[in-house]
Coordinates of C-alpha atoms in Angstrom, one line a residue:
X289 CA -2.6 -21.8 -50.5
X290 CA -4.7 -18.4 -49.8
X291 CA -7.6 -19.9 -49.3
X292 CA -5.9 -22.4 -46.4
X293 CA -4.4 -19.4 -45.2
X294 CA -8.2 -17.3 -45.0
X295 CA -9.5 -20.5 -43.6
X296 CA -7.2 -21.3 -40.6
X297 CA -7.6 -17.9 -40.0
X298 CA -11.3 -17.6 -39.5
X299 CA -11.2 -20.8 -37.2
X300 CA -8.7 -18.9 -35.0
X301 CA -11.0 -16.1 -34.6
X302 CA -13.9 -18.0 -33.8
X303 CA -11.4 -19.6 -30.5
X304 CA -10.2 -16.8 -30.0
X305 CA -13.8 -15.1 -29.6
X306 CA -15.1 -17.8 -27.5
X307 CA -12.3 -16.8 -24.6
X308 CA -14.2 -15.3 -22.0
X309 CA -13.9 -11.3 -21.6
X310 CA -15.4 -9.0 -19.1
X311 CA -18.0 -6.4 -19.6
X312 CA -17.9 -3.0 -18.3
X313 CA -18.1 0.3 -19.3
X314 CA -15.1 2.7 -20.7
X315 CA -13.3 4.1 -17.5
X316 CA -14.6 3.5 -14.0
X317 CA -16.6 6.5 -12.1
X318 CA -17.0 7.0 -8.4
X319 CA -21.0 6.1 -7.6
X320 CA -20.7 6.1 -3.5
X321 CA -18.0 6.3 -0.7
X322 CA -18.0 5.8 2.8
X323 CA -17.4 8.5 4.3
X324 CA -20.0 10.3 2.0
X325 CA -17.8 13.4 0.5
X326 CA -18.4 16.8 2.8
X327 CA -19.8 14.7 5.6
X328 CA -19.2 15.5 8.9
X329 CA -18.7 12.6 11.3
X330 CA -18.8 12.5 15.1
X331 CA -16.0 10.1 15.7
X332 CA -13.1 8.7 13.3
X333 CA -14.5 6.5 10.7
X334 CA -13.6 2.9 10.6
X335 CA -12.8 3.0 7.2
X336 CA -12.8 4.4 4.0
X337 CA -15.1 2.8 1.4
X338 CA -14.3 3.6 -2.5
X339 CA -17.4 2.1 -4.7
X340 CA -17.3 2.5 -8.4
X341 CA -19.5 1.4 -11.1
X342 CA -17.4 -1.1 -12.9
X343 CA -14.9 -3.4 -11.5
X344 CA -11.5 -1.8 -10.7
X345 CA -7.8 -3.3 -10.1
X346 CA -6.3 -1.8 -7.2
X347 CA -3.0 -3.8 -6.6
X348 CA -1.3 -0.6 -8.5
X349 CA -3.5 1.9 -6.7
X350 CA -4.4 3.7 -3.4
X351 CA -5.8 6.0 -1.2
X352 CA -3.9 9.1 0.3
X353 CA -5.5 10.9 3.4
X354 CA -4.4 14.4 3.9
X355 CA -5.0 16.9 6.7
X356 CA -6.3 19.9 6.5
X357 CA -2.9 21.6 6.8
X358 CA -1.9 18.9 4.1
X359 CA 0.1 17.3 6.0
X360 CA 0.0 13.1 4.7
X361 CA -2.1 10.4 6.9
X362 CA -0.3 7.1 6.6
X363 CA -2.5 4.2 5.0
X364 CA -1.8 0.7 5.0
X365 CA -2.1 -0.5 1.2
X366 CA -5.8 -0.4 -0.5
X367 CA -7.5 -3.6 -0.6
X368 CA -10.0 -4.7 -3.2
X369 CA -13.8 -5.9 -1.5
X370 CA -13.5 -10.0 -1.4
X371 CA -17.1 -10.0 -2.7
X372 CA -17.4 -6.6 -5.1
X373 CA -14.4 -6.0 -7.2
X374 CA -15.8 -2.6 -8.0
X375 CA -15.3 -1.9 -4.2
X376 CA -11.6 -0.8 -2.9
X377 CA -11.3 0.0 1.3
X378 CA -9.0 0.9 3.5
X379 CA -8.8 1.1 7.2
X380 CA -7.1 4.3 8.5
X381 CA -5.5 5.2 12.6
X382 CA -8.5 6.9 14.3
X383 CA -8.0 10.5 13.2
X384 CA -8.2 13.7 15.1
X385 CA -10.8 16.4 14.7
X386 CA -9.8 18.1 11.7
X387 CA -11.3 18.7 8.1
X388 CA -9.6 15.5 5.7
X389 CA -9.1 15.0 2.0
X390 CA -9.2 11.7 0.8
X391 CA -7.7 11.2 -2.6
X392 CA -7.9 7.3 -5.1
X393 CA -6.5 6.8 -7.9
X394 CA -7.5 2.8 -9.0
X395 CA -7.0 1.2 -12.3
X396 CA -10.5 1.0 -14.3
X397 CA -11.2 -2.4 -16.5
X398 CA -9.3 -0.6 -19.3
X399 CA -6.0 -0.2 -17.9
X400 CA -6.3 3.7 -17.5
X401 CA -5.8 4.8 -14.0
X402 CA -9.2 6.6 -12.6
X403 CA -8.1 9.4 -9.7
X404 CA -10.2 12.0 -8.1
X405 CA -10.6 13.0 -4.1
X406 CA -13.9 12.9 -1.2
X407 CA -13.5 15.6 1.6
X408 CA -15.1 14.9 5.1
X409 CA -14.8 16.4 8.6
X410 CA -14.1 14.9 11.9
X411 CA -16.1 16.5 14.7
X412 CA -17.8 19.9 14.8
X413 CA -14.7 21.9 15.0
X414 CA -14.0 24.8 12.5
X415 CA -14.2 23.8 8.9
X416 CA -11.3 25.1 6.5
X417 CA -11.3 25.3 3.1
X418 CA -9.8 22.4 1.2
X419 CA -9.4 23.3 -2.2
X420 CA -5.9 23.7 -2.2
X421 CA -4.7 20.7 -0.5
X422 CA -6.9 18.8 -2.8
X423 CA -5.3 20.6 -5.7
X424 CA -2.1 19.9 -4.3
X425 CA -2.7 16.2 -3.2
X426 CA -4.3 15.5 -7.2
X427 CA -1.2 17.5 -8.8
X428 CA 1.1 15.3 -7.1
X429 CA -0.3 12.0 -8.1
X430 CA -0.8 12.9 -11.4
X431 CA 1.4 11.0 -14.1
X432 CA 4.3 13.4 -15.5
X433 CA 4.1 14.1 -19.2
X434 CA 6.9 12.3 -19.8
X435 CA 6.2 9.1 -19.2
X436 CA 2.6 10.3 -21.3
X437 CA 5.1 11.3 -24.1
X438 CA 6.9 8.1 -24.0
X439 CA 4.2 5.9 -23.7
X440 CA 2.4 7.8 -26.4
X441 CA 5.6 7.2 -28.6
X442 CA 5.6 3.6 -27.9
X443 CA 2.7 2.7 -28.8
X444 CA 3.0 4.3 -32.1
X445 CA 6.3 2.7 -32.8
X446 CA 4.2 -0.6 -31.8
X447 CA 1.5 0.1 -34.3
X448 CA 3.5 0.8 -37.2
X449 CA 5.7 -2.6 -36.7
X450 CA 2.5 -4.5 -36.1
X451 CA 1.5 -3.4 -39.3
X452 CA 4.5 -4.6 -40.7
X453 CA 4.3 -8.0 -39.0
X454 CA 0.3 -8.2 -40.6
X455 CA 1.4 -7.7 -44.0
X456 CA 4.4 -9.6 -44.3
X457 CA 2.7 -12.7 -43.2
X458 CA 0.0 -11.8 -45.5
X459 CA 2.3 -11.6 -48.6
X460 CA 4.3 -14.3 -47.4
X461 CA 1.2 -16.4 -47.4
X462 CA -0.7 -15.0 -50.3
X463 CA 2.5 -14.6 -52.9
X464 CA 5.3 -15.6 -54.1
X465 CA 7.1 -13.3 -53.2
X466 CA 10.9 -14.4 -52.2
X467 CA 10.7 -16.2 -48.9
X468 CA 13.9 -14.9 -47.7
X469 CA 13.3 -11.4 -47.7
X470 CA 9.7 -11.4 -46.2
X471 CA 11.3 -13.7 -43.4
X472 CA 13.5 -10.8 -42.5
X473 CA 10.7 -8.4 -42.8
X474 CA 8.8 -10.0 -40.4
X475 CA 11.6 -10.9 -37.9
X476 CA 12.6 -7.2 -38.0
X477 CA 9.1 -5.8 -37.7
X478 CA 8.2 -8.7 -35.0
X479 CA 11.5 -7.4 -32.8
X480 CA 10.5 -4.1 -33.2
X481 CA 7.1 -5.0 -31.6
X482 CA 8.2 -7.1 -29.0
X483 CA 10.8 -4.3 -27.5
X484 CA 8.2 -1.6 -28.1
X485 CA 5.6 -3.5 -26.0
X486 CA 8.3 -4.7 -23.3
X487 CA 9.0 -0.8 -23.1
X488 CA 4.7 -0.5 -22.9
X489 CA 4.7 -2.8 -20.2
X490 CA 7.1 -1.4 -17.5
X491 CA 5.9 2.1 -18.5
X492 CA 2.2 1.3 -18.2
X493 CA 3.1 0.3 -13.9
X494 CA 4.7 3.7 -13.9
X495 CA 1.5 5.4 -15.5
X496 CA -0.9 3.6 -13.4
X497 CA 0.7 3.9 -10.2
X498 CA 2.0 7.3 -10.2
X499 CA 5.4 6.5 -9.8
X500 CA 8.4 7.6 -10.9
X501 CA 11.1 6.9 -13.7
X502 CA 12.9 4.6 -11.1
X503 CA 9.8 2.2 -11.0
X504 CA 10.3 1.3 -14.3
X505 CA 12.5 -1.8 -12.9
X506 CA 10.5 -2.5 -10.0
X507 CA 9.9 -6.3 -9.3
X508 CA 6.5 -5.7 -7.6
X509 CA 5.1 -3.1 -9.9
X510 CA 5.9 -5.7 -12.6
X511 CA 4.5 -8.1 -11.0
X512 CA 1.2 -6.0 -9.9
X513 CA 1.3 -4.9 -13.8
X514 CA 1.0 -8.6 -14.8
X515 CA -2.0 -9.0 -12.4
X516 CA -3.9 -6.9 -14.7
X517 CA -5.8 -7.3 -17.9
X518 CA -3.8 -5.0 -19.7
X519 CA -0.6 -6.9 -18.5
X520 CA -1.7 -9.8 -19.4
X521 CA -2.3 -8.8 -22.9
X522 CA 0.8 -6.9 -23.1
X523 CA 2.7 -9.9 -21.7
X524 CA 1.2 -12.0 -24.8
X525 CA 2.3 -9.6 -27.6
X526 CA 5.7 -9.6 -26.3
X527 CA 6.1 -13.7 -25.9
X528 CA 4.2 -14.1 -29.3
X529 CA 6.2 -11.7 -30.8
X530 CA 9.3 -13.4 -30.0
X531 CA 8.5 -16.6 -30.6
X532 CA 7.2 -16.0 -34.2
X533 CA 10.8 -14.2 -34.3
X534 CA 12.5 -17.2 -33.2
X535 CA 9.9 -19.7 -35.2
X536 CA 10.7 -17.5 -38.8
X537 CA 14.2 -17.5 -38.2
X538 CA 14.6 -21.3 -39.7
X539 CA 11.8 -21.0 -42.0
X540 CA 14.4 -21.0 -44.8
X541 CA 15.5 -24.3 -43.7
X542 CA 14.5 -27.7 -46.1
X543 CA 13.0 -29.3 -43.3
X544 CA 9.3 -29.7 -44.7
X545 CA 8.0 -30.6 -40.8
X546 CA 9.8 -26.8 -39.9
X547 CA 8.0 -24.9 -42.4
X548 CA 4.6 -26.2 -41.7
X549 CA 5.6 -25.6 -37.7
X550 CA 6.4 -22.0 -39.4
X551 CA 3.3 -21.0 -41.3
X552 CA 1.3 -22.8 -38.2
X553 CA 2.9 -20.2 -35.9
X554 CA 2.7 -17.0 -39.1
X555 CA -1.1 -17.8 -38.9
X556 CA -1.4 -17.8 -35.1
X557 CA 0.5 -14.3 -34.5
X558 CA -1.6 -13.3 -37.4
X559 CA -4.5 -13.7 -35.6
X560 CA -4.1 -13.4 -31.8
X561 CA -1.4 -10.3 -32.0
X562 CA -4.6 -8.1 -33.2
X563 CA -6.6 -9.1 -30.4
X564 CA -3.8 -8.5 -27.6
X565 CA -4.7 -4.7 -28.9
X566 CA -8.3 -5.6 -28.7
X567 CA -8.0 -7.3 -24.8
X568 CA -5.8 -4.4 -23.7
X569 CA -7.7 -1.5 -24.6
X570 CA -11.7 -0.2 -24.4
X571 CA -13.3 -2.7 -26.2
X572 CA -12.7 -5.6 -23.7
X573 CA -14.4 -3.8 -20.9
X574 CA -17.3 -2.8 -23.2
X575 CA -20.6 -4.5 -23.4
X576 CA -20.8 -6.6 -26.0
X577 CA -17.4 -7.7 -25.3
X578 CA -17.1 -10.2 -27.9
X579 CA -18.3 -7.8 -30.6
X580 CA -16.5 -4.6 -29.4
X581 CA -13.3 -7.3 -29.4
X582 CA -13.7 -8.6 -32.6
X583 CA -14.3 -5.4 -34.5
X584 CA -11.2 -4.0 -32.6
X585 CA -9.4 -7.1 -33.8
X586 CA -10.2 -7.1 -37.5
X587 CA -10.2 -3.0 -37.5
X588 CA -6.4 -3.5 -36.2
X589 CA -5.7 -6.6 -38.6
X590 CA -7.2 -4.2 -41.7
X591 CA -5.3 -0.8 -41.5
X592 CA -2.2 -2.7 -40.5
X593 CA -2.2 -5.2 -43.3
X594 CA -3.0 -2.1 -45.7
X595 CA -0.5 0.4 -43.8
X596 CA 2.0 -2.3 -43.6
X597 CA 1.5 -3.6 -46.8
X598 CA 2.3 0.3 -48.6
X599 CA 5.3 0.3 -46.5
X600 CA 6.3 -3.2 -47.7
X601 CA 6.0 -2.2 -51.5
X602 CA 7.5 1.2 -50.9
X603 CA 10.7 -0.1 -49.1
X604 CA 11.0 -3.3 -51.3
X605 CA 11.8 -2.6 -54.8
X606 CA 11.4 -6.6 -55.7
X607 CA 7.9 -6.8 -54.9
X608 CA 6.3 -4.4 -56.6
X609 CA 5.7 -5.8 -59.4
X610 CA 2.6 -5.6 -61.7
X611 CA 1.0 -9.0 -60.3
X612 CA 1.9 -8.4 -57.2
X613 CA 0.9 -5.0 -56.8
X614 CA -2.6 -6.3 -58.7
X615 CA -2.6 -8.7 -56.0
X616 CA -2.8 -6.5 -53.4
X617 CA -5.1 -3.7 -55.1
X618 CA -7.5 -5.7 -55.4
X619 CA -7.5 -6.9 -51.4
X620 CA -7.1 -3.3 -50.2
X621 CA -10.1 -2.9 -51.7
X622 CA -11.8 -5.1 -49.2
X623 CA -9.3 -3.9 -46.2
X624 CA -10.4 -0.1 -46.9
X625 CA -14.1 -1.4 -46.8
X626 CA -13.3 -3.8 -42.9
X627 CA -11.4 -0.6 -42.0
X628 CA -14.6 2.0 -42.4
X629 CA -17.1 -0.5 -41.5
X630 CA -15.0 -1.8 -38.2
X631 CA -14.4 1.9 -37.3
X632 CA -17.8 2.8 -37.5
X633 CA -19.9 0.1 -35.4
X634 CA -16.9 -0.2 -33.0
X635 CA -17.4 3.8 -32.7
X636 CA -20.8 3.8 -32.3
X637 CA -20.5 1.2 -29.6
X638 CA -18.0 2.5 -27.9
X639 CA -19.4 6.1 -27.6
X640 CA -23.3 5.1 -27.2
X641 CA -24.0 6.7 -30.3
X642 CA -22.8 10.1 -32.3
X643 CA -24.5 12.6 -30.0
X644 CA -21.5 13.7 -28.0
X645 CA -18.5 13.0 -30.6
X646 CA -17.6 16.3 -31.0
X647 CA -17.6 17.0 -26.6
X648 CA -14.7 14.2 -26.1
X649 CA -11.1 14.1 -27.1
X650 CA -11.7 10.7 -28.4
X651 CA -14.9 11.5 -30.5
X652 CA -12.2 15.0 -31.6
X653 CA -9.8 12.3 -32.4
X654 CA -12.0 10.0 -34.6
X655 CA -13.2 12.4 -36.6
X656 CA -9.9 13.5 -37.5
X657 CA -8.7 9.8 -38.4
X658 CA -11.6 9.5 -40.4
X659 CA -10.7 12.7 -42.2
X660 CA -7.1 11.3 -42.8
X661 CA -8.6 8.2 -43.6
X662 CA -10.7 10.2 -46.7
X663 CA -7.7 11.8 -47.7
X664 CA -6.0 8.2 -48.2
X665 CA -9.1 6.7 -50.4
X666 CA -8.1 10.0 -52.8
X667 CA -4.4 8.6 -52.9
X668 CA -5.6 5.3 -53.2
X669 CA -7.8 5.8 -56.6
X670 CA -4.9 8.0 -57.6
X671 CA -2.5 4.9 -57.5
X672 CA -5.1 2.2 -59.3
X673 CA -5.2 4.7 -61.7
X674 CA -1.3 5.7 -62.0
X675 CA -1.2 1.4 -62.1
X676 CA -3.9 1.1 -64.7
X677 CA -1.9 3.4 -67.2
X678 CA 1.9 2.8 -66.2
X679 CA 2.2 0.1 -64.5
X680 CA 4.6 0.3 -61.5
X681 CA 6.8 3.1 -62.9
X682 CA 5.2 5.5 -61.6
X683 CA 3.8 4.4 -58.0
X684 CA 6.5 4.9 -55.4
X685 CA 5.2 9.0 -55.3
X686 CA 2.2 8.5 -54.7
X687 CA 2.6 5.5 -52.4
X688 CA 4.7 7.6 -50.6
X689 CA 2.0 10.4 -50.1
X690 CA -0.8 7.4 -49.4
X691 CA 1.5 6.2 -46.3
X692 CA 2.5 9.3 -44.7
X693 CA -1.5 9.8 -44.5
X694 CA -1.6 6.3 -43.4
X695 CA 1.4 7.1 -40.9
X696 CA -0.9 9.8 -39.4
X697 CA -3.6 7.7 -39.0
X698 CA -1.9 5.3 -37.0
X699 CA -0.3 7.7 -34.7
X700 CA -4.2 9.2 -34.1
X701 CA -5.5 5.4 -33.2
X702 CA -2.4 5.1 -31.0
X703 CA -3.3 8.3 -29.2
X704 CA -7.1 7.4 -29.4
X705 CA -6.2 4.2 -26.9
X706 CA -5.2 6.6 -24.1
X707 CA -8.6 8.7 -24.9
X708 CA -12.2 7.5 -22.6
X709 CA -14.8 6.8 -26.2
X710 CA -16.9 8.4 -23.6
X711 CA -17.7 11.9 -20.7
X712 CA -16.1 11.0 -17.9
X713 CA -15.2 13.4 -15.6
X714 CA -12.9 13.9 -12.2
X715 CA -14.9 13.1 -9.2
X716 CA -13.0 15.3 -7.0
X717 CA -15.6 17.7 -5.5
X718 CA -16.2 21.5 -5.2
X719 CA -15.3 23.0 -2.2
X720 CA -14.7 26.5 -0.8
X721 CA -15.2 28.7 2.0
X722 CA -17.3 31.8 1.2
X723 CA -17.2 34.6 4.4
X724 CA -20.3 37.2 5.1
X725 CA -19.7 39.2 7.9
X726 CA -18.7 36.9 11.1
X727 CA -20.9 33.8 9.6
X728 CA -18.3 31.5 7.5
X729 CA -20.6 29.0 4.7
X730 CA -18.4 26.1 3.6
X731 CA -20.0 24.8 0.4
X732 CA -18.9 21.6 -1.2
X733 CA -20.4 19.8 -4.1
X734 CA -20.0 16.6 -5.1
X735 CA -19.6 15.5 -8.2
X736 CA -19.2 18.8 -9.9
X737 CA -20.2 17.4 -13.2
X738 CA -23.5 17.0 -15.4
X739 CA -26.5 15.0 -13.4
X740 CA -27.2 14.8 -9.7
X741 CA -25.1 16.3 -7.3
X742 CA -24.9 16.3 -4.0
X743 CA -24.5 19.5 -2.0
X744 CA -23.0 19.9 1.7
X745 CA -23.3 23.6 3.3
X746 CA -21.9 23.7 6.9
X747 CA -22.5 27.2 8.5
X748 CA -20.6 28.7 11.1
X749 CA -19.3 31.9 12.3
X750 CA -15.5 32.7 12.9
X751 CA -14.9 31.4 16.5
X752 CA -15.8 28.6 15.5
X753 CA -19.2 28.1 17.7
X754 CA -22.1 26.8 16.4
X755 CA -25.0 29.1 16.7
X756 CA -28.4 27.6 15.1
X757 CA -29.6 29.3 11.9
X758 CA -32.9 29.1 10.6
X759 CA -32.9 27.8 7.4
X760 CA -30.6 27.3 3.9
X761 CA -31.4 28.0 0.6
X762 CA -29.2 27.3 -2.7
X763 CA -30.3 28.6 -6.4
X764 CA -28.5 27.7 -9.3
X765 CA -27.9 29.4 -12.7
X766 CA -25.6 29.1 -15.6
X767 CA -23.4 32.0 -15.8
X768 CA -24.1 32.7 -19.7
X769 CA -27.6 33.4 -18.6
X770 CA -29.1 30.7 -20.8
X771 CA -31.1 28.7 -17.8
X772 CA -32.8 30.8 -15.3
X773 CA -32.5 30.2 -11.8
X774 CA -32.8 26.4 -10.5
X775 CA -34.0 26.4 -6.6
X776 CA -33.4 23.7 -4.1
X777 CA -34.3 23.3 -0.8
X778 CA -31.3 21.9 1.5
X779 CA -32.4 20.0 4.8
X780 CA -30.9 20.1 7.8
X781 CA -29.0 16.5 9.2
X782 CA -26.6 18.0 11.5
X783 CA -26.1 21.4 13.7
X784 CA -26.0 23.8 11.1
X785 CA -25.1 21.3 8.4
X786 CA -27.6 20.9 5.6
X787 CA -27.3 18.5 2.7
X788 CA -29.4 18.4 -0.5
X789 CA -29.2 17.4 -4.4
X790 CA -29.5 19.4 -7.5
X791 CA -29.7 18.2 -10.9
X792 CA -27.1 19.7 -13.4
X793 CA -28.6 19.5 -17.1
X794 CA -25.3 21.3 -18.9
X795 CA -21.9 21.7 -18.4
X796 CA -20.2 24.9 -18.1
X797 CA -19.9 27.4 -15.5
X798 CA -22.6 27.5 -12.6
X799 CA -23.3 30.5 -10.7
X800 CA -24.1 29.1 -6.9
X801 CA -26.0 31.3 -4.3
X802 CA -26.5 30.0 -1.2
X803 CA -28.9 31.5 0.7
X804 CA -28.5 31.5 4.9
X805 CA -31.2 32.5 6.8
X806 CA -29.8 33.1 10.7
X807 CA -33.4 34.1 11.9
X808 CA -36.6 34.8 10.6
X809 CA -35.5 38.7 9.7
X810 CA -32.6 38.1 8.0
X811 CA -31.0 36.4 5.2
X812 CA -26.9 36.2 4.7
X813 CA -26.2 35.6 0.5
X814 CA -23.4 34.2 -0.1
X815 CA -22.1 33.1 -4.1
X816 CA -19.4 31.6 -5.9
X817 CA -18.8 30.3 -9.0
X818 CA -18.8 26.4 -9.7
X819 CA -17.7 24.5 -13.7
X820 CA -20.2 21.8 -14.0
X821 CA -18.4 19.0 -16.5

């Protein structure tokens, strides 16, 4: 019966595998907009062009334009480019001369929402510093912690009764173990995941638009939600949860044609409830997506049946017993091996390697999980031993300690899912004004993070007229002194607006100098102090 149960199962992966996915990286990044951020434009733009590099759903996004006073801009709703779906635009009211922060938030591939800001100026009017309405503006669209903290808690509650929906079926199908009472296991644990990822669902529209706790219930967030890849696979779990509630229900029934109908359906959520994890999480967007889904899959299938199956023989005093126990020892043995071997190569795809693991809170998290993970293996040879001498007398201890590790480790992959496996970094630029005497340089750079930049200097004095200067210098140097000064010429493209690049090679905190020269006799130095992610 095992072996027709390992069987179907393999066939419904391969399906399964050959479903089309999309490939894209972990967590979409800004590569270009339209207006470039710091520009300054003669006249109102026509619109505002977001391009990323991966393809991004906007139906729960948008674009919010504030003045320089802060005071809102109203948009019409952001619309994804017919031919690019890693292009969002909008078209804004022509816009007065003023200095204006545009700040997206999108939803990358992943389901995680992306959100940063571009700054550009209308006309040649006096620039103002921006920093705090794009501080302000980011704050305010920024997802509360308590919909984090539920969320958070949800999916933990979702992993834990997904591990108890794995290993029931698997000793319901493997055993002999008394029919009844694994039915209600699974119907119990299968509720538990449905309402959890119900809860998932309508939280995951308030996380990625921004809204608040009275979204929860809205129709066209729901809908929007359901548009997306994430809500689609979240929308799976919870009808295939419930239906293999529903299915199980009658399994104790005679009816030979039922029970067939049952295991059918056991072996179906046994396969394709893993991979709603896989389709709603990193490893569908990555590239390649049928690897990254399948070792997701089988890394979810493996810690869950071994999690859920401690649970089961901790809770259930009728099953543990020596063959049974035996029974499972021996398959644990293989599930510990999937769950290292999955977690590795799906880390090491994920992440590009090992070289930043430690720089990440994902790469953090994953090395604690596979500390915990250690710690379990100890507990495990502890209770093959304890087995080997006593039997089951002595087991339920020791099982208990091998769980609450294994506990642990499931709240660490739950946490892991909201975690980008690699950098990625806001892409709302530096700005400030810096004042020398009566000449006012307004510096912005953009992104302030580790590669090229883009830098904007607009010089002006106080009344706001535009006297010509000379020339523009920038030199660039890590505050901790370990990289000497970095020079680069800026060229002019504008009255006394100059633009150039500079190459960041490490993060941390950049001293800027910016270097004005008025005439050909004098020099104005202006710095500040930039953190380079």
């Amino acid at each position: 019966m095992f072996r027709h149960f390992l069987r179907a199962v393999f066939v419904a992966i391969i399906c399964v595998l050959c479903a089309p996915a999309a490939v894209a990286s972990a967590h979409a990044v800004l590569d270009n907009s339209v207006p470039t951020s710091g520009a300054t434009l003669e006249e109102s733009p026509l619109q505002i062009v977001l391009d990323f590099d991966e393809t991004v759903e906007s139906s729960l996004g948008y674009i919010k334009l504030f003045s320089s006073s802060g005071k809102r801009v109203r948009l019409p709703a952001v619309k994804a480019d017919a031919a690019d779906a890693s292009i969002v635009r909008v078209v804004p009211p022509t816009l007065a001369q003023d200095s204006y922060v545009a700040v997206y938030r999108v939803i990358s591939a992943d389901g995680h929402p992306v959100e940063g800001a571009i700054t550009f100026r209308v006309g040649t009017g006096a620039v103002s510093n921006l920093s705090s309405v794009i501080e302000a503006a980011l704050q305010d669209s920024e997802t509360s912690s308590a919909v984090k903290l539920a969320m958070a808690f949800m999916r933990f509650i979702s992993y834990i009764a997904i591990s108890l929906v794995l290993a029931a079926i698997f000793f319901l199908l493997g055993t002999d173990t008394p029919r009844k009472m694994m039915n209600r296991a699974v119907m119990l644990a299968g509720s538990a995941l449905g309402v959890s990822t119900a809860f998932l669902f309508l939280l995951h529209g308030m996380n990625a638009s921004g809204g608040s706790w009275g979204q929860i219930a809205n129709f066209s967030v729901v809908r929007d939600v359901l548009a997306t890849q994430v809500g689609e696979a979240l929308f799976a779990r919870i009808v295939v949860s419930f239906l293999l509630v529903c299915v199980l229900a009658r399994w104790g029934h005679s009816e030979k044609e039922h029970q067939q109908i049952s295991k059918f359906v056991a072996v179906f959520a046994f396969v394709t409830l893993p991979f709603t994890y896989a389709f709603a999480g990193h490893a569908a967007v990555d590239s390649p997506a049928a690897l990254t889904v399948a070792l997701l899959a089988w890394h979810v299938t493996a810690i869950g049946v071994w999690c859920g199956g401690l649970l089961l023989l901790i809770f259930i005093t009728d099953i543990r017993t020596t063959a049974i126990v035996e029974w499972f020892s021996r398959r644990a043995a293989v599930l510990i091996a999937f769950v290292v071997a999955t977690g590795v190569v799906q880390a090491l795809l994920l992440m590009n390697g090992i070289g930043n693991i430690s720089k990440t809170s994902y790469g953090k998290a994953l090395i604690a999980k596979v500390c915990v993970v250690g710690v379990m293996l100890i507990c495990a040879a502890i209770v093959r031993r304890r087995f080997y001498e006593s039997g089951v007398t002595r087991l339920r201890a020791v099982l208990c300690a091998e769980i609450a590790f294994g506990l642990i480790v499931l709240a660490i992959t739950s946490g892991m899912v909201a975690a980008s496996p690699r950098s990625t970094v806001s892409n709302a630029p530096f700005s400030t004004a810096l004042v020398q005497g009566d000449v006012i340089a307004n510096v912005t750079i953009s992104p302030p993070r580790v590669g090229e930049s883009e830098m904007h200097v607009i010089v002006s004095p106080p009344n706001g007229s535009l006297d010509p200067v000379l020339a523009v210098k920038a030199r660039f140097s890590l505050a901790s002194g370990s990289v000497p000064p970095i020079q680069a010429e800026l060229n002019a493209v504008g009255p006394n607006h100059f633009v150039g690049y500079i190459q960041f090679v490490y993060p941390g905190d950049w001293k800027v100098d910016v270097i004005v020269s008025p005439d050909a006799n004098s020099e104005v130095l202006y710095s500040t102090q930039v953190t380079i992610q």
